[in-house]
């Protein structure tokens, strides 16, 4: 009996689709089959770099394939992030990015990628608190006293940051907008030069996540800790209140890190990477190592991280607009 022409065409079409899908399915089943590169778009030593190295070392052991960390700092993390955004979506080029991924759209006029469109979130790896510190010469010792002083001297109190449009910059601007005060921003090329001027009293306030740099100066009395920017106190400074509990309810500003792949990476690979990364970061040894730097492991699902990234992008765009920050 002769098969109808329409049925034959449908059968041929189905076979062609199946044949085209087989190589991709085999590639996913055998993943990984070669070296994986994790791009970190920041300078060495920060939370993104440390977490990426922890993940890379353990994945290499588990999978028997080399996983390397590729440090590509520059242009406010844009250089390294663009490498991943333009990479093939096959799971062999990944990104571990800090929170600038959500902030940069409000800080730069032209971006070579769209963080919400061009990446596939894997997991929100870490949150890292900022600590707002001030020079002891400032005649205020608490959040409410700083707010009162700033209202009496609008635009006169100087604060430093690690650069225009960075998380520490917007962290103070969020503080100012919620307190309805005006402070004067002094941007530096990094945390270290800003900290030098803060210690010298040339600026009065600063926010940074570099706990290892700050804590000795707080303990010696050279700096005063105003508060931590997370929703809860941190283990490294249990006696320092959060900004929220010290006078600004609802205030929260954290630096964070997250793992992403290029958009279009197969779901099976995203799920596999998510499971392994979360397992590695939640191991007691990894948690302890990261906690020593003030970092807290999150390990959210890809969907939760996607929603978080979108919310952060909206949040910081609003803060930048209220602060009158012009994209460069």
Tab-separated table of C-alpha atoms in Angstrom:
chain	number	residue	atom	x	y	z
A	1	UNK	CA	0.000	0.000	0.000
A	2	UNK	CA	1.360	3.349	-1.029
A	3	UNK	CA	1.894	5.894	1.814
A	4	UNK	CA	0.186	9.303	1.211
A	5	UNK	CA	2.555	12.027	0.028
A	6	UNK	CA	1.680	14.288	2.988
A	7	UNK	CA	2.465	11.548	5.493
A	8	UNK	CA	5.805	10.838	3.814
A	9	UNK	CA	6.784	14.473	4.025
A	10	UNK	CA	5.847	14.617	7.702
A	11	UNK	CA	7.909	11.494	8.401
A	12	UNK	CA	10.925	12.878	6.540
A	13	UNK	CA	10.623	16.181	8.392
A	14	UNK	CA	10.509	14.441	11.748
A	15	UNK	CA	13.555	12.343	10.883
A	16	UNK	CA	15.500	15.435	9.837
A	17	UNK	CA	14.662	17.202	13.110
A	18	UNK	CA	15.708	14.121	15.071
A	19	UNK	CA	18.969	13.838	13.132
A	20	UNK	CA	19.761	17.486	13.750
A	21	UNK	CA	19.058	17.146	17.469
A	22	UNK	CA	21.206	14.047	18.001
A	23	UNK	CA	24.643	15.761	17.833
A	24	UNK	CA	23.462	18.413	20.308
A	25	UNK	CA	22.058	15.763	22.638
A	26	UNK	CA	25.295	13.773	22.452
A	27	UNK	CA	27.300	16.936	23.186
A	28	UNK	CA	25.187	17.606	26.291
A	29	UNK	CA	25.446	14.001	27.468
A	30	UNK	CA	29.241	14.101	27.211
A	31	UNK	CA	29.615	17.534	28.833
A	32	UNK	CA	32.253	18.410	29.742
A	33	UNK	CA	34.617	16.946	27.183
A	34	UNK	CA	37.270	19.684	27.169
A	35	UNK	CA	38.668	22.618	29.147
A	36	UNK	CA	36.145	24.975	30.772
A	37	UNK	CA	37.045	28.626	31.240
A	38	UNK	CA	35.533	30.741	34.041
A	39	UNK	CA	36.018	34.431	33.282
A	40	UNK	CA	36.283	36.780	36.272
A	41	UNK	CA	36.006	40.442	35.167
A	42	UNK	CA	37.597	41.883	38.316
A	43	UNK	CA	41.086	42.168	39.769
A	44	UNK	CA	42.460	39.110	41.626
A	45	UNK	CA	41.658	38.581	45.288
A	46	UNK	CA	38.050	39.733	45.478
A	47	UNK	CA	35.010	37.575	46.338
A	48	UNK	CA	34.261	36.794	42.671
A	49	UNK	CA	37.813	35.594	42.087
A	50	UNK	CA	37.953	33.551	45.302
A	51	UNK	CA	34.600	31.828	44.669
A	52	UNK	CA	35.498	31.144	41.028
A	53	UNK	CA	38.760	29.468	42.078
A	54	UNK	CA	36.993	27.338	44.682
A	55	UNK	CA	34.498	26.172	42.058
A	56	UNK	CA	37.169	25.626	39.388
A	57	UNK	CA	39.445	23.568	41.624
A	58	UNK	CA	36.673	21.303	42.821
A	59	UNK	CA	35.096	20.854	39.367
A	60	UNK	CA	38.481	19.816	38.016
A	61	UNK	CA	38.617	17.081	40.678
A	62	UNK	CA	35.029	15.948	40.183
A	63	UNK	CA	34.883	15.972	36.408
A	64	UNK	CA	38.450	15.052	35.499
A	65	UNK	CA	38.515	18.001	33.094
A	66	UNK	CA	40.561	21.136	33.565
A	67	UNK	CA	38.548	24.162	34.706
A	68	UNK	CA	40.591	27.371	34.591
A	69	UNK	CA	39.949	30.859	35.962
A	70	UNK	CA	40.631	33.645	33.461
A	71	UNK	CA	41.039	37.056	35.123
A	72	UNK	CA	39.917	39.815	32.716
A	73	UNK	CA	39.482	43.098	34.620
A	74	UNK	CA	38.851	46.480	33.024
A	75	UNK	CA	36.181	49.022	32.069
A	76	UNK	CA	34.130	48.405	35.183
A	77	UNK	CA	33.958	44.616	34.485
A	78	UNK	CA	32.647	45.207	30.954
A	79	UNK	CA	35.682	43.696	29.179
A	80	UNK	CA	35.458	40.287	30.833
A	81	UNK	CA	31.685	40.184	30.744
A	82	UNK	CA	31.599	40.918	27.013
A	83	UNK	CA	33.914	37.965	26.356
A	84	UNK	CA	31.329	35.627	27.869
A	85	UNK	CA	28.325	37.364	26.303
A	86	UNK	CA	29.834	36.749	22.844
A	87	UNK	CA	31.094	33.207	23.534
A	88	UNK	CA	29.428	30.098	22.066
A	89	UNK	CA	26.557	28.933	24.328
A	90	UNK	CA	28.050	25.501	24.945
A	91	UNK	CA	28.994	25.644	28.643
A	92	UNK	CA	32.740	25.991	28.065
A	93	UNK	CA	32.962	29.752	28.736
A	94	UNK	CA	31.348	30.935	31.972
A	95	UNK	CA	31.231	34.175	33.944
A	96	UNK	CA	31.499	34.824	37.676
A	97	UNK	CA	30.469	38.459	37.964
A	98	UNK	CA	30.090	40.954	40.810
A	99	UNK	CA	27.091	43.244	41.257
A	100	UNK	CA	28.362	45.703	38.643
A	101	UNK	CA	26.492	43.508	36.162
A	102	UNK	CA	23.273	45.133	37.445
A	103	UNK	CA	24.756	48.582	38.056
A	104	UNK	CA	26.595	49.225	34.777
A	105	UNK	CA	23.452	49.905	32.719
A	106	UNK	CA	22.873	52.977	34.921
A	107	UNK	CA	26.539	54.036	34.774
A	108	UNK	CA	27.445	53.683	31.094
A	109	UNK	CA	25.674	55.179	28.095
A	110	UNK	CA	26.635	52.396	25.711
A	111	UNK	CA	26.916	48.779	26.748
A	112	UNK	CA	28.208	46.063	24.377
A	113	UNK	CA	25.767	43.552	25.854
A	114	UNK	CA	22.449	43.413	27.705
A	115	UNK	CA	22.884	41.685	31.062
A	116	UNK	CA	19.256	40.539	31.157
A	117	UNK	CA	19.209	39.276	27.572
A	118	UNK	CA	22.699	38.002	26.793
A	119	UNK	CA	23.382	35.775	29.814
A	120	UNK	CA	21.824	32.621	31.223
A	121	UNK	CA	21.917	32.811	35.048
A	122	UNK	CA	23.252	29.700	36.804
A	123	UNK	CA	23.304	30.667	40.476
A	124	UNK	CA	23.603	33.645	42.797
A	125	UNK	CA	26.798	32.548	44.528
A	126	UNK	CA	27.537	35.090	47.268
A	127	UNK	CA	26.482	38.239	49.065
A	128	UNK	CA	29.127	40.500	50.588
A	129	UNK	CA	28.276	43.335	52.979
A	130	UNK	CA	29.610	46.836	52.649
A	131	UNK	CA	30.776	48.552	55.787
A	132	UNK	CA	30.186	52.305	56.001
A	133	UNK	CA	33.057	53.847	57.924
A	134	UNK	CA	33.935	57.425	58.807
A	135	UNK	CA	36.853	59.440	60.052
A	136	UNK	CA	36.683	59.953	63.844
A	137	UNK	CA	36.985	63.728	63.410
A	138	UNK	CA	33.417	63.853	62.070
A	139	UNK	CA	31.274	65.174	64.951
A	140	UNK	CA	28.778	62.305	64.712
A	141	UNK	CA	28.959	58.688	65.859
A	142	UNK	CA	25.669	57.130	64.790
A	143	UNK	CA	23.467	56.934	61.711
A	144	UNK	CA	20.972	59.416	63.135
A	145	UNK	CA	23.727	61.828	64.176
A	146	UNK	CA	25.277	61.700	60.683
A	147	UNK	CA	21.864	62.376	59.135
A	148	UNK	CA	21.273	65.332	61.481
A	149	UNK	CA	24.726	66.745	60.722
A	150	UNK	CA	24.213	66.377	56.968
A	151	UNK	CA	20.863	68.171	57.168
A	152	UNK	CA	22.536	71.031	59.035
A	153	UNK	CA	25.394	71.130	56.492
A	154	UNK	CA	23.842	70.099	53.146
A	155	UNK	CA	26.394	69.201	50.474
A	156	UNK	CA	29.373	69.856	52.755
A	157	UNK	CA	30.195	66.345	53.990
A	158	UNK	CA	32.527	64.543	51.565
A	159	UNK	CA	32.424	60.815	50.958
A	160	UNK	CA	34.807	58.724	48.895
A	161	UNK	CA	34.127	55.707	46.706
A	162	UNK	CA	36.076	53.292	44.524
A	163	UNK	CA	34.766	55.035	41.412
A	164	UNK	CA	31.833	56.582	39.586
A	165	UNK	CA	28.865	54.272	39.316
A	166	UNK	CA	30.354	51.532	41.478
A	167	UNK	CA	28.424	49.654	44.145
A	168	UNK	CA	30.105	51.645	46.986
A	169	UNK	CA	29.171	54.903	45.227
A	170	UNK	CA	25.519	53.926	44.898
A	171	UNK	CA	25.509	52.416	48.392
A	172	UNK	CA	26.112	55.877	49.874
A	173	UNK	CA	23.689	57.484	47.419
A	174	UNK	CA	20.989	55.041	48.529
A	175	UNK	CA	21.763	56.028	52.132
A	176	UNK	CA	21.518	59.726	51.231
A	177	UNK	CA	18.281	59.373	49.273
A	178	UNK	CA	16.543	57.359	51.999
A	179	UNK	CA	17.754	59.828	54.670
A	180	UNK	CA	16.870	62.804	52.438
A	181	UNK	CA	20.288	64.397	52.783
A	182	UNK	CA	22.911	65.715	50.362
A	183	UNK	CA	26.524	64.518	50.507
A	184	UNK	CA	29.391	65.384	48.156
A	185	UNK	CA	30.902	62.485	46.195
A	186	UNK	CA	34.672	62.166	45.639
A	187	UNK	CA	35.424	59.251	43.257
A	188	UNK	CA	38.760	57.432	43.372
A	189	UNK	CA	40.387	54.894	41.091
A	190	UNK	CA	39.856	51.999	43.442
A	191	UNK	CA	39.310	51.360	47.132
A	192	UNK	CA	42.924	51.773	48.294
A	193	UNK	CA	43.461	55.442	47.312
A	194	UNK	CA	40.077	56.365	48.753
A	195	UNK	CA	40.937	54.648	52.012
A	196	UNK	CA	44.225	56.585	52.202
A	197	UNK	CA	42.332	59.876	52.005
A	198	UNK	CA	39.717	58.673	54.495
A	199	UNK	CA	42.426	57.804	57.025
A	200	UNK	CA	43.952	61.243	56.461
A	201	UNK	CA	40.599	62.929	57.032
A	202	UNK	CA	40.356	64.397	53.534
A	203	UNK	CA	36.984	62.691	53.109
A	204	UNK	CA	34.607	61.892	55.950
A	205	UNK	CA	32.790	58.736	54.850
A	206	UNK	CA	33.306	55.677	52.683
A	207	UNK	CA	31.590	52.371	51.967
A	208	UNK	CA	33.467	49.266	50.890
A	209	UNK	CA	33.298	45.491	51.099
A	210	UNK	CA	37.053	45.199	51.712
A	211	UNK	CA	36.702	43.999	55.298
A	212	UNK	CA	40.299	42.834	55.533
A	213	UNK	CA	41.425	46.420	54.888
A	214	UNK	CA	38.884	48.100	57.169
A	215	UNK	CA	38.631	45.966	60.282
A	216	UNK	CA	42.177	46.650	61.604
A	217	UNK	CA	41.574	50.406	61.302
A	218	UNK	CA	38.212	50.107	63.064
A	219	UNK	CA	39.756	48.048	65.855
A	220	UNK	CA	42.600	50.557	66.306
A	221	UNK	CA	40.213	53.519	66.428
A	222	UNK	CA	41.557	55.145	63.261
A	223	UNK	CA	38.116	54.711	61.696
A	224	UNK	CA	34.634	54.481	63.169
A	225	UNK	CA	32.200	51.869	61.843
A	226	UNK	CA	28.838	53.512	61.177
A	227	UNK	CA	27.077	50.300	60.160
A	228	UNK	CA	26.950	47.304	57.844
A	229	UNK	CA	24.714	47.466	54.796
A	230	UNK	CA	23.209	43.976	54.945
A	231	UNK	CA	19.814	43.173	56.476
A	232	UNK	CA	21.520	41.427	59.411
A	233	UNK	CA	24.745	41.853	61.379
A	234	UNK	CA	27.875	40.046	60.253
A	235	UNK	CA	30.006	37.562	62.126
A	236	UNK	CA	33.221	39.541	61.637
A	237	UNK	CA	31.751	42.614	63.415
A	238	UNK	CA	28.940	41.406	65.691
A	239	UNK	CA	28.799	44.665	67.674
A	240	UNK	CA	28.339	46.884	64.620
A	241	UNK	CA	24.652	47.495	63.830
A	242	UNK	CA	23.088	47.359	60.401
A	243	UNK	CA	22.215	50.686	58.830
A	244	UNK	CA	18.571	49.596	58.901
A	245	UNK	CA	18.449	48.932	62.636
A	246	UNK	CA	20.491	52.077	63.381
A	247	UNK	CA	17.983	54.446	61.847
A	248	UNK	CA	17.030	53.678	58.228
A	249	UNK	CA	14.481	50.832	58.213
A	250	UNK	CA	14.456	48.901	54.951
A	251	UNK	CA	17.961	49.944	53.940
A	252	UNK	CA	20.016	47.216	52.296
A	253	UNK	CA	22.861	47.359	49.818
A	254	UNK	CA	25.103	44.362	49.245
A	255	UNK	CA	27.818	43.524	46.852
A	256	UNK	CA	27.208	40.123	45.356
A	257	UNK	CA	28.598	37.595	42.964
A	258	UNK	CA	26.877	35.284	40.520
A	259	UNK	CA	27.674	32.593	37.968
A	260	UNK	CA	26.315	32.888	34.417
A	261	UNK	CA	26.691	31.363	30.966
A	262	UNK	CA	26.031	32.865	27.520
A	263	UNK	CA	22.329	33.073	26.633
A	264	UNK	CA	21.174	30.000	24.737
A	265	UNK	CA	23.259	27.530	26.736
A	266	UNK	CA	21.284	24.239	26.860
A	267	UNK	CA	19.111	23.837	29.928
A	268	UNK	CA	20.702	20.479	30.785
A	269	UNK	CA	24.127	22.131	31.059
A	270	UNK	CA	22.779	25.002	33.180
A	271	UNK	CA	21.161	22.503	35.565
A	272	UNK	CA	24.359	20.457	35.807
A	273	UNK	CA	26.527	23.511	36.481
A	274	UNK	CA	24.049	24.825	39.041
A	275	UNK	CA	23.984	21.572	40.990
A	276	UNK	CA	27.753	21.265	41.110
A	277	UNK	CA	28.456	24.933	41.929
A	278	UNK	CA	25.957	25.021	44.788
A	279	UNK	CA	27.244	21.721	46.184
A	280	UNK	CA	30.813	23.049	46.129
A	281	UNK	CA	30.046	26.424	47.721
A	282	UNK	CA	27.865	24.935	50.461
A	283	UNK	CA	30.588	22.547	51.608
A	284	UNK	CA	31.779	23.520	55.124
A	285	UNK	CA	35.361	24.245	54.012
A	286	UNK	CA	34.235	26.602	51.243
A	287	UNK	CA	31.726	28.354	53.499
A	288	UNK	CA	34.387	28.920	56.148
A	289	UNK	CA	36.925	30.263	53.681
A	290	UNK	CA	34.425	32.703	52.193
A	291	UNK	CA	33.065	33.739	55.604
A	292	UNK	CA	36.560	34.862	56.584
A	293	UNK	CA	36.238	37.488	53.837
A	294	UNK	CA	32.771	38.475	55.041
A	295	UNK	CA	30.997	36.616	52.231
A	296	UNK	CA	27.843	34.557	52.705
A	297	UNK	CA	26.953	31.701	50.330
A	298	UNK	CA	23.550	31.975	48.603
A	299	UNK	CA	23.310	29.170	46.021
A	300	UNK	CA	19.945	30.134	44.525
A	301	UNK	CA	18.265	28.466	41.549
A	302	UNK	CA	18.757	29.840	38.010
A	303	UNK	CA	15.208	31.229	38.106
A	304	UNK	CA	15.730	32.905	41.481
A	305	UNK	CA	19.002	34.439	40.334
A	306	UNK	CA	17.357	35.702	37.148
A	307	UNK	CA	14.633	37.434	39.175
A	308	UNK	CA	17.225	38.856	41.584
A	309	UNK	CA	19.355	40.223	38.726
A	310	UNK	CA	16.322	41.908	37.183
A	311	UNK	CA	15.293	43.435	40.540
A	312	UNK	CA	18.824	44.693	41.215
A	313	UNK	CA	19.002	46.312	37.768
A	314	UNK	CA	15.738	48.174	38.392
A	315	UNK	CA	16.753	49.139	41.935
A	316	UNK	CA	20.091	50.705	41.010
A	317	UNK	CA	18.671	52.472	37.965
A	318	UNK	CA	16.222	54.235	40.309
A	319	UNK	CA	18.974	55.124	42.803
A	320	UNK	CA	21.150	56.552	40.016
A	321	UNK	CA	18.235	58.613	38.685
A	322	UNK	CA	17.374	60.046	42.106
A	323	UNK	CA	21.037	60.848	42.735
A	324	UNK	CA	21.333	62.588	39.361
A	325	UNK	CA	24.148	60.287	38.276
A	326	UNK	CA	24.818	60.795	34.583
A	327	UNK	CA	25.977	57.752	32.597
A	328	UNK	CA	29.510	58.175	31.233
